[in-house]
Amino acid sequence: MRLYLMQHGNALDKTVDPDRPLSPQGIADVGAIGRFLAPLALDIPEVWHSDKTRARQTAERLAACIASKPKLREREGLAPKDPVRAIADAVRERSKDLAIVGHLPHLESLAGLLLTGAAEKTPIAFQQGGVVCLERDEDTVWRIRWAVVPDIVRSQGGR
């Protein structure tokens, strides 16, 4: 099973728009990541996201680039400071691949819990608009398979 963790794209400051939708840079970054991932023909049945506008917009743009056309699902427990155990348990119960679009520090804590057993350990430095792919083997051990961030995609000509 693969788990794709994506931090939402860059958002407008709350002084500009209290809903904090994606900024033009966030839209560009998420689009570039989506175009980069599209040729991989990922088979992701669902994309979970928080109720925040920036996460929903990021999830919509990601889903549009995935060949399997995943179902978008707003999910409780994905806010920036929510505890991660319930989401980690839900992920552990799954057999099909899943993408989660979320926020810091939640994504860092979730990855830490899955990879090390401790939510306070944060082995991954997320970047807005970036995706980290974790893979669970048959022994239920999680490992980092790959990561891609907007800086890398931009350095390759923006794809």
C-alpha atoms as one frame of an Amber mdcrd trajectory, in Angstrom:
protein
   0.000   0.000   0.000   1.266   3.446  -0.841   0.366   6.621   1.008   0.932
   9.946  -0.730   1.236  12.838   1.713   0.947  16.302   0.195   1.200  19.625
   1.946  -1.247  22.131   0.495   0.131  24.689  -1.929   1.121  28.207  -0.961
  -1.938  30.158   0.192  -2.898  33.803   0.389  -2.320  35.496   3.718  -5.403
  35.726   5.957  -5.144  39.536   5.788  -5.749  39.292   2.023  -8.463  36.619
   2.211  -9.568  35.025   5.499 -10.421  31.743   3.695  -6.768  31.490   2.601
  -7.252  30.035  -0.897  -4.229  29.056  -2.957  -2.073  31.916  -4.124  -1.057
  32.206  -7.779   2.283  30.612  -6.776   0.431  27.802  -4.981  -1.741  27.154
  -8.025   1.336  27.059 -10.267   3.279  24.772  -7.912   0.453  22.282  -7.430
  -0.184  22.255 -11.184   3.488  21.583 -11.889   3.547  18.719  -9.377   0.372
  17.269 -10.876   1.793  17.403 -14.402   5.002  15.798 -13.113   3.050  12.952
 -11.474   0.568  12.374 -14.329   2.858  10.090 -16.410   3.264   7.770 -13.390
  -0.356   6.616 -13.876  -0.891   6.401 -10.118  -3.864   4.304  -8.999  -5.228
   6.257  -6.047  -8.918   5.615  -5.318  -9.324   8.425  -2.753  -7.812  11.764
  -1.823  -8.542  12.901   1.714  -8.298  16.583   2.611  -9.156  18.897   5.482
 -12.037  21.369   5.426  -9.700  24.285   4.748  -9.994  25.929   1.329  -6.292
  25.639   0.488  -6.297  21.877   1.172  -9.479  21.292  -0.838  -8.144  23.291
  -3.797  -4.851  21.399  -3.684  -6.688  18.058  -3.516  -8.875  19.006  -6.491
  -5.851  19.915  -8.590  -3.986  16.768  -7.583  -6.977  14.520  -8.313  -7.404
  16.065 -11.766  -3.917  14.810 -12.704  -4.353  11.245 -11.446  -5.372   8.752
 -14.127  -7.672   6.768 -11.819  -9.740   9.932 -11.088  -9.901   9.511  -7.317
 -12.841  10.419  -5.145 -12.275  13.540  -3.045 -13.208  13.181   0.591 -13.215
  15.928   3.182 -12.124  14.264   6.389 -12.127  15.337  10.013  -8.849  15.009
  11.863  -6.650  16.611   9.194  -6.451  20.154  10.575  -2.969  21.522  11.330
  -2.983  20.747  15.065  -5.271  17.710  15.161  -3.929  14.580  16.870  -2.714
  12.070  14.301  -3.470   8.705  15.896  -7.015   8.353  14.471  -5.848   9.143
  10.936  -2.853   6.796  11.324  -5.202   4.020  12.467  -7.526   4.642   9.505
  -4.558   4.517   7.116  -3.271   1.275   8.673  -6.655  -0.376   8.037  -6.531
   0.373   4.310  -5.293  -1.972   1.634  -5.682   0.452  -1.304  -3.449   3.418
  -2.000  -4.460   6.781  -0.580  -3.451  10.435  -0.885  -3.834  12.885   1.975
  -3.607  16.624   1.400  -2.996  18.413   4.653  -1.093  20.869   6.757   1.884
  21.238   9.038   2.513  20.179  11.703  -0.098  17.424  11.188   1.577  15.803
   8.158   4.978  15.805   9.873   3.496  14.127  12.943   1.566  11.576  10.874
   4.688  10.635   8.915   6.669  10.465  12.149   4.141   8.136  13.760   3.980
   5.813  10.754   7.731   5.731  10.107   9.123   5.767  13.648   6.212   4.970
  15.945   6.442   8.429  17.533   4.418  11.441  16.357   6.903  13.839  17.952
   9.665  12.596  15.655   9.555  14.360  12.299  11.807  12.595   9.793  10.394
  14.462   6.780  10.707  18.157   5.967   7.599  18.909   3.925   7.380  21.741
   1.411   4.189  23.457   0.293   2.881  21.690  -2.791   5.281  18.758  -2.354
   4.392  15.058  -2.224   6.024  12.315  -0.173   5.250   8.699  -1.047   5.355
   6.218   1.826   5.036   2.493   1.218   3.913  -0.198   3.646   5.350  -3.655
   3.046   3.780  -7.001   3.855   5.294  -6.829   7.353   3.439  -3.512   7.912
   6.692  -1.549   7.984   6.485   1.933   6.470   9.322   3.381   4.397   9.846
   6.496   2.330   9.678   5.487  -1.340  10.179   8.926  -2.948   9.468  12.627
  -2.649   9.045  15.472  -5.107   8.760  19.170  -4.350   8.029  22.206  -6.513
  11.690  23.336  -6.344  12.779  20.119  -8.079  10.066  20.312 -10.721  10.889
  23.969 -11.424  14.583  23.103 -11.784  13.587  20.635 -14.504  11.893  23.321
 -16.559   8.525  23.349 -14.818   7.197  20.383 -16.793
